Amino acid sequence: MGQPQKSIAAEQQILSLGRVLQSLREEDDVDVLIETTISYLKEEFDYRLIWIALYDRLNHILFGKGGITPDRDTSFLHQRVVLSPGDLLEQVVIEQHPLGIADLQTEIRAAEWRKIAEKLQIQGTIILPIRYKDRCLGLLLLGSDRWGYLLTGEAKARLMMVLGELGALLYQHEMHKQQKQTKRSDEPFLELLENLRTLTNLNQRLEAGVQATHKFISPNRTNVYWFDREGRYFWCRMSNQLVKSDRNSSNQQAPGMTVQDLSDFYYALAVNQIVSIGDARSSLKSHFTAKLLQRLKVRSLLAAPIIWQKNLLGFLAVESNEPRIWTETDKNFVQSVASLISLVTPTESMESTIKQIQEDAQLTGQVAQGIYSEQDLQETLHSCAKRVLARLTATRFLLLQYDPEQNNYQFIYQSQPHNRRPLTFTLNPLKELDVQLLQRSTEAVEIENLDEDLRFFNWRPFLLESGVRSLLICKCTQSHIPAALLVITHETHRSWTTLEKDLLWAVSQQIGVIVRQWQLHNRTTQQQKTSQAFEQCLNILTKTQNSNEVEKKHLEHTALEQIASILGCPLALLLSWSPGENLAEIIPGVIDNSQFGIFSDASIPIQSEALIQWALVTENYLTLKVDNLPPETRKWLNTPDKGQILVMALRTNADYEITGVVLLADYQERRWSQQNLNAIATLISQLAWWRRQKQINRLLESTTEELRQLNWYKHRRLEEIQRITALSLKQIHDLGIPANELTQMRYQLLLRQLDHTATSMSGMLKLENWQLHISWETMPIASLLKRSLERIENLLHKQKLWIGVHGLGQPIDEQESPKNSSLVRGVPSSSAQSAMAIAGDIVKIELVIHELLVTACNRSPIGGRIDIWCRRLDPSKPSEAKQSSASVGAEHQTSLELSITYNGAIESQLLTELHQNTLKDVLAPSKLDQPPALHLLICQNLMLELGGELNFYQLPDNRVVSRLLLPLVSHDS
């Protein structure tokens, strides 16, 4: 029996649901819809508290529309609830999802409803949104005296169907209301258009707009405020109250206001935004809202800007003395009337506007004509500045140019009234944001209030101190960093029209042509200056006089002046030293500023002076700040703390000695152009080569002078020795031959030796007075070695040295040379008739071999061993020919390799310097400058002239080898 009863109950619920849905569809009145819904909820759901509220999304407010309570007191169900962040009701409105509360009496996020729940004993509560198409139209609150908030699936489905139907009907009603209101605004707007067409005076048109707006919206006051750009304030030009009384009356109830007082309100209007201030709603910040309402003495405001060609002319204001919610229709109507006023405004000043455009075109034409004519550029700028200042009613006309070396902006032209002084400061480089702002700009950048505007922030202190309060800035050229800027300033806060900004932009682009002409002229001047410096410096460096030390320093001083002139440095000096020295000398070049001081008598240690060492390890020039200098440098170099220094070593070749460092300084930090830096680097390099050439010349001249004196002295001594020897021989011949046969034989032998010596001395004096004479002779190598060993016999005995000769054949016969039997092994006797004979200047070759043997004896330890190795090199064998390829003609004739080896000590540096292929710096200190290494170098060079070769090296077992390559006599010669 239970099942039929349940079916009957379910059927009745469906029938009740169908009736309420049908009732809702047939009803148009919102209140009846809500009452019908409440009645259905009361009958079908067991809840003691029912509350329905509609949501105003513009003002974020809930309006209570009724419900039921346990005590039948429904007064609080019709109250207005302002939603606040964190409130449960706001959460449901925003999220549009049902929210269940187990016990409303303990919920801290519903303060007012918590008190009501405690009073009515309500616990379990459900809050559901009334929504349609993702739009919240209201709320339903259901409260029970039971704990919990569960709702069965069937009951929830029926409830959601009813709320869905109610939401759809409320949405249709709201749309119908808005369409009805919009339709009502068409008629007054069309009527206003008809009235404006018949009126010719702007004030009459303003009056018609004010009257139509006031009649449609019905506020307390409707005003049109006009904007004065120079004074930067709004004044009431038309009001419905003034129209009703006396238009010329000074008793204006609508006050004026300055932009400085209400900047946010002004900036909102300037960007064509409507300002709406209503009941608990505002499009401005709270403190500006209160200030604006207090200034106008109202509590609600609706203001629409009047704009023509991006210029704010004023605004239409609808003011109310009570808090009011402005509808979309109100806003649209006010904005439409303001736009209509902006369209009819230009007709009043059309003639003056056309005249002004013609004058502006004439101005830009005169500027262009002045640029492209023969007129002086300063005169062109003067005429242009005068007309621009008069046209824009500005105070200063400033043309700035960026100086990359100084890294700042400098005034290259400025114009101001006679009672104003020119600006003398420079401006810091722009911040990156300001640079980007100028790069993107296609019109003049306007700053109406420099006190409040944060653009060009690093210029503000200088400009404000000079009395600048507003300005216009235009870039004159296109570049990464704006190279030229045109600035127009005024001493009061003001704004400029779009027409005025367009005029200044056109003028600035034409002035950009002037700036580019100046840049080209300056660049040409700098290039001429650099060219002249190059020419003068090269003329100085190519002087052929045999300059002494004083004249050399004078030429260096003049060269430093030319180098400093390229960079415009007030200080230039040279730290100079000679190879091998430890102290540097200061050679002053330019000191044109009293801020610099040089202790010229100071001796600067090269190894410990930071500037010198930094320059030596830098391949090119080096720039640094004075702050980076160590205290030791500041003792002899006194420069301003903000100065900048450039140093560059006098470098010629990587293997040559550096003999100085050029130092240039300026009293402030600069960014020198790369072109000028390359120019001075070239000149400093030329100075380095010139100094090196001068030092080499002095060295060679000194060496030549010494050798001439030595040669003259030795030659005259040889002449005297030859004269005395010849006189002695004559006297011996005059005395006759002794009678003793043995004595006679010895006498004749000694006499022949003296004759031979005197004859050879005579030939040397005759043929080799000031240069060597190369003769051609042949001699067996065995004989040459034998004579050479005889000359060092005493040295061998003294050092107790043993000499072995290898590669010549038979040993020396002991009867012929008894004295050498214990020391020399392997030298064949003359009877051996060795086939190896050398060709060339035998006397000089013998002297070379003698020098090598003396060196070997002196470097060998006592009791040591010296080996002489002889080996024939056949050119037909590639390996041997390759070994002798360095000698002259080694690949075309047979050569003799003569190697002298010994266990002596020799410096590795000396071996390196004796190598033929090693690049030698004549100015660098060397062991080859003094004997005995000098003698070895002379022998090495002499052998090259004689068609042979002489090399020195060390074997892996530390034996030293002197390898001599001599030409052998061919069999058919």
mmCIF file with all atom_site columns, N, CA, C and O in Angstrom, residues 842-876:
data_model
loop_
_atom_site.group_PDB
_atom_site.id
_atom_site.type_symbol
_atom_site.label_atom_id
_atom_site.label_alt_id
_atom_site.label_comp_id
_atom_site.label_asym_id
_atom_site.label_entity_id
_atom_site.label_seq_id
_atom_site.pdbx_PDB_ins_code
_atom_site.Cartn_x
_atom_site.Cartn_y
_atom_site.Cartn_z
_atom_site.occupancy
_atom_site.B_iso_or_equiv
_atom_site.pdbx_formal_charge
_atom_site.auth_seq_id
_atom_site.auth_comp_id
_atom_site.auth_asym_id
_atom_site.auth_atom_id
_atom_site.pdbx_PDB_model_num
ATOM 1   N N  . ILE A 1 842 ? 143.221 32.029 -47.526 1.00 0.00 ? 842 ILE A N  1
ATOM 2   C CA . ILE A 1 842 ? 143.786 31.122 -46.528 1.00 0.00 ? 842 ILE A CA 1
ATOM 3   C C  . ILE A 1 842 ? 144.128 31.868 -45.244 1.00 0.00 ? 842 ILE A C  1
ATOM 4   O O  . ILE A 1 842 ? 143.932 31.353 -44.141 1.00 0.00 ? 842 ILE A O  1
ATOM 5   N N  . VAL A 1 843 ? 144.617 33.081 -45.371 1.00 0.00 ? 843 VAL A N  1
ATOM 6   C CA . VAL A 1 843 ? 145.024 33.825 -44.167 1.00 0.00 ? 843 VAL A CA 1
ATOM 7   C C  . VAL A 1 843 ? 143.824 34.054 -43.251 1.00 0.00 ? 843 VAL A C  1
ATOM 8   O O  . VAL A 1 843 ? 143.888 33.849 -42.040 1.00 0.00 ? 843 VAL A O  1
ATOM 9   N N  . LYS A 1 844 ? 142.699 34.467 -43.841 1.00 0.00 ? 844 LYS A N  1
ATOM 10  C CA . LYS A 1 844 ? 141.521 34.752 -43.014 1.00 0.00 ? 844 LYS A CA 1
ATOM 11  C C  . LYS A 1 844 ? 140.897 33.474 -42.475 1.00 0.00 ? 844 LYS A C  1
ATOM 12  O O  . LYS A 1 844 ? 140.420 33.429 -41.345 1.00 0.00 ? 844 LYS A O  1
ATOM 13  N N  . ILE A 1 845 ? 140.901 32.404 -43.297 1.00 0.00 ? 845 ILE A N  1
ATOM 14  C CA . ILE A 1 845 ? 140.371 31.130 -42.813 1.00 0.00 ? 845 ILE A CA 1
ATOM 15  C C  . ILE A 1 845 ? 141.216 30.625 -41.648 1.00 0.00 ? 845 ILE A C  1
ATOM 16  O O  . ILE A 1 845 ? 140.703 30.098 -40.658 1.00 0.00 ? 845 ILE A O  1
ATOM 17  N N  . GLU A 1 846 ? 142.553 30.791 -41.771 1.00 0.00 ? 846 GLU A N  1
ATOM 18  C CA . GLU A 1 846 ? 143.434 30.365 -40.679 1.00 0.00 ? 846 GLU A CA 1
ATOM 19  C C  . GLU A 1 846 ? 143.153 31.152 -39.414 1.00 0.00 ? 846 GLU A C  1
ATOM 20  O O  . GLU A 1 846 ? 143.157 30.595 -38.308 1.00 0.00 ? 846 GLU A O  1
ATOM 21  N N  . LEU A 1 847 ? 142.877 32.446 -39.557 1.00 0.00 ? 847 LEU A N  1
ATOM 22  C CA . LEU A 1 847 ? 142.551 33.251 -38.368 1.00 0.00 ? 847 LEU A CA 1
ATOM 23  C C  . LEU A 1 847 ? 141.242 32.789 -37.716 1.00 0.00 ? 847 LEU A C  1
ATOM 24  O O  . LEU A 1 847 ? 141.109 32.768 -36.492 1.00 0.00 ? 847 LEU A O  1
ATOM 25  N N  . VAL A 1 848 ? 140.256 32.405 -38.557 1.00 0.00 ? 848 VAL A N  1
ATOM 26  C CA . VAL A 1 848 ? 138.972 31.912 -38.016 1.00 0.00 ? 848 VAL A CA 1
ATOM 27  C C  . VAL A 1 848 ? 139.200 30.623 -37.253 1.00 0.00 ? 848 VAL A C  1
ATOM 28  O O  . VAL A 1 848 ? 138.685 30.443 -36.132 1.00 0.00 ? 848 VAL A O  1
ATOM 29  N N  . ILE A 1 849 ? 139.956 29.669 -37.854 1.00 0.00 ? 849 ILE A N  1
ATOM 30  C CA . ILE A 1 849 ? 140.209 28.401 -37.167 1.00 0.00 ? 849 ILE A CA 1
ATOM 31  C C  . ILE A 1 849 ? 140.968 28.651 -35.874 1.00 0.00 ? 849 ILE A C  1
ATOM 32  O O  . ILE A 1 849 ? 140.698 28.029 -34.832 1.00 0.00 ? 849 ILE A O  1
ATOM 33  N N  . HIS A 1 850 ? 141.934 29.579 -35.924 1.00 0.00 ? 850 HIS A N  1
ATOM 34  C CA . HIS A 1 850 ? 142.678 29.911 -34.711 1.00 0.00 ? 850 HIS A CA 1
ATOM 35  C C  . HIS A 1 850 ? 141.752 30.448 -33.622 1.00 0.00 ? 850 HIS A C  1
ATOM 36  O O  . HIS A 1 850 ? 141.868 30.076 -32.451 1.00 0.00 ? 850 HIS A O  1
ATOM 37  N N  . GLU A 1 851 ? 140.782 31.326 -34.019 1.00 0.00 ? 851 GLU A N  1
ATOM 38  C CA . GLU A 1 851 ? 139.847 31.902 -33.029 1.00 0.00 ? 851 GLU A CA 1
ATOM 39  C C  . GLU A 1 851 ? 138.978 30.815 -32.410 1.00 0.00 ? 851 GLU A C  1
ATOM 40  O O  . GLU A 1 851 ? 138.725 30.816 -31.202 1.00 0.00 ? 851 GLU A O  1
ATOM 41  N N  . LEU A 1 852 ? 138.538 29.843 -33.257 1.00 0.00 ? 852 LEU A N  1
ATOM 42  C CA . LEU A 1 852 ? 137.703 28.765 -32.735 1.00 0.00 ? 852 LEU A CA 1
ATOM 43  C C  . LEU A 1 852 ? 138.494 27.873 -31.787 1.00 0.00 ? 852 LEU A C  1
ATOM 44  O O  . LEU A 1 852 ? 137.976 27.425 -30.751 1.00 0.00 ? 852 LEU A O  1
ATOM 45  N N  . LEU A 1 853 ? 139.791 27.599 -32.105 1.00 0.00 ? 853 LEU A N  1
ATOM 46  C CA . LEU A 1 853 ? 140.610 26.770 -31.220 1.00 0.00 ? 853 LEU A CA 1
ATOM 47  C C  . LEU A 1 853 ? 140.911 27.482 -29.914 1.00 0.00 ? 853 LEU A C  1
ATOM 48  O O  . LEU A 1 853 ? 140.899 26.867 -28.830 1.00 0.00 ? 853 LEU A O  1
ATOM 49  N N  . VAL A 1 854 ? 141.147 28.790 -29.995 1.00 0.00 ? 854 VAL A N  1
ATOM 50  C CA . VAL A 1 854 ? 141.401 29.546 -28.755 1.00 0.00 ? 854 VAL A CA 1
ATOM 51  C C  . VAL A 1 854 ? 140.151 29.537 -27.873 1.00 0.00 ? 854 VAL A C  1
ATOM 52  O O  . VAL A 1 854 ? 140.243 29.366 -26.646 1.00 0.00 ? 854 VAL A O  1
ATOM 53  N N  . THR A 1 855 ? 138.964 29.708 -28.472 1.00 0.00 ? 855 THR A N  1
ATOM 54  C CA . THR A 1 855 ? 137.721 29.677 -27.711 1.00 0.00 ? 855 THR A CA 1
ATOM 55  C C  . THR A 1 855 ? 137.519 28.315 -27.066 1.00 0.00 ? 855 THR A C  1
ATOM 56  O O  . THR A 1 855 ? 137.106 28.210 -25.900 1.00 0.00 ? 855 THR A O  1
ATOM 57  N N  . ALA A 1 856 ? 137.812 27.230 -27.820 1.00 0.00 ? 856 ALA A N  1
ATOM 58  C CA . ALA A 1 856 ? 137.661 25.889 -27.271 1.00 0.00 ? 856 ALA A CA 1
ATOM 59  C C  . ALA A 1 856 ? 138.617 25.666 -26.111 1.00 0.00 ? 856 ALA A C  1
ATOM 60  O O  . ALA A 1 856 ? 138.248 25.058 -25.092 1.00 0.00 ? 856 ALA A O  1
ATOM 61  N N  . CYS A 1 857 ? 139.854 26.149 -26.248 1.00 0.00 ? 857 CYS A N  1
ATOM 62  C CA . CYS A 1 857 ? 140.823 25.998 -25.160 1.00 0.00 ? 857 CYS A CA 1
ATOM 63  C C  . CYS A 1 857 ? 140.387 26.771 -23.918 1.00 0.00 ? 857 CYS A C  1
ATOM 64  O O  . CYS A 1 857 ? 140.479 26.268 -22.781 1.00 0.00 ? 857 CYS A O  1
ATOM 65  N N  . ASN A 1 858 ? 139.910 28.004 -24.107 1.00 0.00 ? 858 ASN A N  1
ATOM 66  C CA . ASN A 1 858 ? 139.523 28.833 -22.965 1.00 0.00 ? 858 ASN A CA 1
ATOM 67  C C  . ASN A 1 858 ? 138.275 28.310 -22.250 1.00 0.00 ? 858 ASN A C  1
ATOM 68  O O  . ASN A 1 858 ? 138.106 28.527 -21.044 1.00 0.00 ? 858 ASN A O  1
ATOM 69  N N  . ARG A 1 859 ? 137.381 27.647 -22.991 1.00 0.00 ? 859 ARG A N  1
ATOM 70  C CA . ARG A 1 859 ? 136.149 27.155 -22.384 1.00 0.00 ? 859 ARG A CA 1
ATOM 71  C C  . ARG A 1 859 ? 136.254 25.727 -21.884 1.00 0.00 ? 859 ARG A C  1
ATOM 72  O O  . ARG A 1 859 ? 135.345 25.247 -21.204 1.00 0.00 ? 859 ARG A O  1
ATOM 73  N N  . SER A 1 860 ? 137.331 25.018 -22.254 1.00 0.00 ? 860 SER A N  1
ATOM 74  C CA . SER A 1 860 ? 137.485 23.628 -21.816 1.00 0.00 ? 860 SER A CA 1
ATOM 75  C C  . SER A 1 860 ? 138.072 23.577 -20.412 1.00 0.00 ? 860 SER A C  1
ATOM 76  O O  . SER A 1 860 ? 138.874 24.442 -20.023 1.00 0.00 ? 860 SER A O  1
ATOM 77  N N  . PRO A 1 861 ? 137.702 22.567 -19.643 1.00 0.00 ? 861 PRO A N  1
ATOM 78  C CA . PRO A 1 861 ? 138.307 22.404 -18.304 1.00 0.00 ? 861 PRO A CA 1
ATOM 79  C C  . PRO A 1 861 ? 139.758 21.938 -18.426 1.00 0.00 ? 861 PRO A C  1
ATOM 80  O O  . PRO A 1 861 ? 140.169 21.388 -19.450 1.00 0.00 ? 861 PRO A O  1
ATOM 81  N N  . ILE A 1 862 ? 140.548 22.175 -17.389 1.00 0.00 ? 862 ILE A N  1
ATOM 82  C CA . ILE A 1 862 ? 141.960 21.749 -17.388 1.00 0.00 ? 862 ILE A CA 1
ATOM 83  C C  . ILE A 1 862 ? 142.024 20.243 -17.499 1.00 0.00 ? 862 ILE A C  1
ATOM 84  O O  . ILE A 1 862 ? 141.318 19.511 -16.796 1.00 0.00 ? 862 ILE A O  1
ATOM 85  N N  . GLY A 1 863 ? 142.902 19.785 -18.418 1.00 0.00 ? 863 GLY A N  1
ATOM 86  C CA . GLY A 1 863 ? 143.033 18.349 -18.653 1.00 0.00 ? 863 GLY A CA 1
ATOM 87  C C  . GLY A 1 863 ? 141.958 17.797 -19.546 1.00 0.00 ? 863 GLY A C  1
ATOM 88  O O  . GLY A 1 863 ? 141.820 16.570 -19.645 1.00 0.00 ? 863 GLY A O  1
ATOM 89  N N  . GLY A 1 864 ? 141.219 18.631 -20.205 1.00 0.00 ? 864 GLY A N  1
ATOM 90  C CA . GLY A 1 864 ? 140.128 18.174 -21.056 1.00 0.00 ? 864 GLY A CA 1
ATOM 91  C C  . GLY A 1 864 ? 140.585 17.752 -22.431 1.00 0.00 ? 864 GLY A C  1
ATOM 92  O O  . GLY A 1 864 ? 141.774 17.691 -22.736 1.00 0.00 ? 864 GLY A O  1
ATOM 93  N N  . ARG A 1 865 ? 139.604 17.485 -23.279 1.00 0.00 ? 865 ARG A N  1
ATOM 94  C CA . ARG A 1 865 ? 139.875 16.935 -24.604 1.00 0.00 ? 865 ARG A CA 1
ATOM 95  C C  . ARG A 1 865 ? 139.168 17.786 -25.651 1.00 0.00 ? 865 ARG A C  1
ATOM 96  O O  . ARG A 1 865 ? 138.019 18.200 -25.465 1.00 0.00 ? 865 ARG A O  1
ATOM 97  N N  . ILE A 1 866 ? 139.851 18.026 -26.760 1.00 0.00 ? 866 ILE A N  1
ATOM 98  C CA . ILE A 1 866 ? 139.291 18.750 -27.895 1.00 0.00 ? 866 ILE A CA 1
ATOM 99  C C  . ILE A 1 866 ? 139.448 17.864 -29.122 1.00 0.00 ? 866 ILE A C  1
ATOM 100 O O  . ILE A 1 866 ? 140.534 17.362 -29.401 1.00 0.00 ? 866 ILE A O  1
ATOM 101 N N  . ASP A 1 867 ? 138.332 17.648 -29.856 1.00 0.00 ? 867 ASP A N  1
ATOM 102 C CA . ASP A 1 867 ? 138.360 16.810 -31.067 1.00 0.00 ? 867 ASP A CA 1
ATOM 103 C C  . ASP A 1 867 ? 138.071 17.673 -32.276 1.00 0.00 ? 867 ASP A C  1
ATOM 104 O O  . ASP A 1 867 ? 137.184 18.528 -32.261 1.00 0.00 ? 867 ASP A O  1
ATOM 105 N N  . ILE A 1 868 ? 138.866 17.407 -33.339 1.00 0.00 ? 868 ILE A N  1
ATOM 106 C CA . ILE A 1 868 ? 138.660 18.076 -34.627 1.00 0.00 ? 868 ILE A CA 1
ATOM 107 C C  . ILE A 1 868 ? 138.264 17.008 -35.629 1.00 0.00 ? 868 ILE A C  1
ATOM 108 O O  . ILE A 1 868 ? 139.039 16.076 -35.890 1.00 0.00 ? 868 ILE A O  1
ATOM 109 N N  . TRP A 1 869 ? 137.053 17.136 -36.182 1.00 0.00 ? 869 TRP A N  1
ATOM 110 C CA . TRP A 1 869 ? 136.515 16.141 -37.110 1.00 0.00 ? 869 TRP A CA 1
ATOM 111 C C  . TRP A 1 869 ? 136.467 16.744 -38.513 1.00 0.00 ? 869 TRP A C  1
ATOM 112 O O  . TRP A 1 869 ? 135.933 17.817 -38.719 1.00 0.00 ? 869 TRP A O  1
ATOM 113 N N  . CYS A 1 870 ? 137.055 16.013 -39.448 1.00 0.00 ? 870 CYS A N  1
ATOM 114 C CA . CYS A 1 870 ? 137.051 16.450 -40.853 1.00 0.00 ? 870 CYS A CA 1
ATOM 115 C C  . CYS A 1 870 ? 136.251 15.450 -41.673 1.00 0.00 ? 870 CYS A C  1
ATOM 116 O O  . CYS A 1 870 ? 136.468 14.238 -41.572 1.00 0.00 ? 870 CYS A O  1
ATOM 117 N N  . ARG A 1 871 ? 135.339 15.963 -42.524 1.00 0.00 ? 871 ARG A N  1
ATOM 118 C CA . ARG A 1 871 ? 134.496 15.077 -43.340 1.00 0.00 ? 871 ARG A CA 1
ATOM 119 C C  . ARG A 1 871 ? 134.178 15.761 -44.658 1.00 0.00 ? 871 ARG A C  1
ATOM 120 O O  . ARG A 1 871 ? 133.790 16.927 -44.687 1.00 0.00 ? 871 ARG A O  1
ATOM 121 N N  . ARG A 1 872 ? 134.410 15.020 -45.753 1.00 0.00 ? 872 ARG A N  1
ATOM 122 C CA . ARG A 1 872 ? 134.096 15.539 -47.081 1.00 0.00 ? 872 ARG A CA 1
ATOM 123 C C  . ARG A 1 872 ? 132.590 15.404 -47.331 1.00 0.00 ? 872 ARG A C  1
ATOM 124 O O  . ARG A 1 872 ? 131.989 14.363 -47.081 1.00 0.00 ? 872 ARG A O  1
ATOM 125 N N  . LEU A 1 873 ? 131.957 16.509 -47.824 1.00 0.00 ? 873 LEU A N  1
ATOM 126 C CA . LEU A 1 873 ? 130.531 16.513 -48.158 1.00 0.00 ? 873 LEU A CA 1
ATOM 127 C C  . LEU A 1 873 ? 130.394 16.486 -49.663 1.00 0.00 ? 873 LEU A C  1
ATOM 128 O O  . LEU A 1 873 ? 130.832 17.411 -50.365 1.00 0.00 ? 873 LEU A O  1
ATOM 129 N N  . ASP A 1 874 ? 129.825 15.403 -50.197 1.00 0.00 ? 874 ASP A N  1
ATOM 130 C CA . ASP A 1 874 ? 129.658 15.228 -51.634 1.00 0.00 ? 874 ASP A CA 1
ATOM 131 C C  . ASP A 1 874 ? 128.284 15.764 -52.054 1.00 0.00 ? 874 ASP A C  1
ATOM 132 O O  . ASP A 1 874 ? 127.250 15.325 -51.541 1.00 0.00 ? 874 ASP A O  1
ATOM 133 N N  . PRO A 1 875 ? 128.186 16.736 -52.970 1.00 0.00 ? 875 PRO A N  1
ATOM 134 C CA . PRO A 1 875 ? 126.880 17.287 -53.383 1.00 0.00 ? 875 PRO A CA 1
ATOM 135 C C  . PRO A 1 875 ? 126.002 16.278 -54.099 1.00 0.00 ? 875 PRO A C  1
ATOM 136 O O  . PRO A 1 875 ? 124.797 16.492 -54.229 1.00 0.00 ? 875 PRO A O  1
ATOM 137 N N  . SER A 1 876 ? 126.582 15.157 -54.531 1.00 0.00 ? 876 SER A N  1
ATOM 138 C CA . SER A 1 876 ? 125.765 14.149 -55.222 1.00 0.00 ? 876 SER A CA 1
ATOM 139 C C  . SER A 1 876 ? 124.887 13.381 -54.250 1.00 0.00 ? 876 SER A C  1
ATOM 140 O O  . SER A 1 876 ? 123.919 12.740 -54.652 1.00 0.00 ? 876 SER A O  1
#
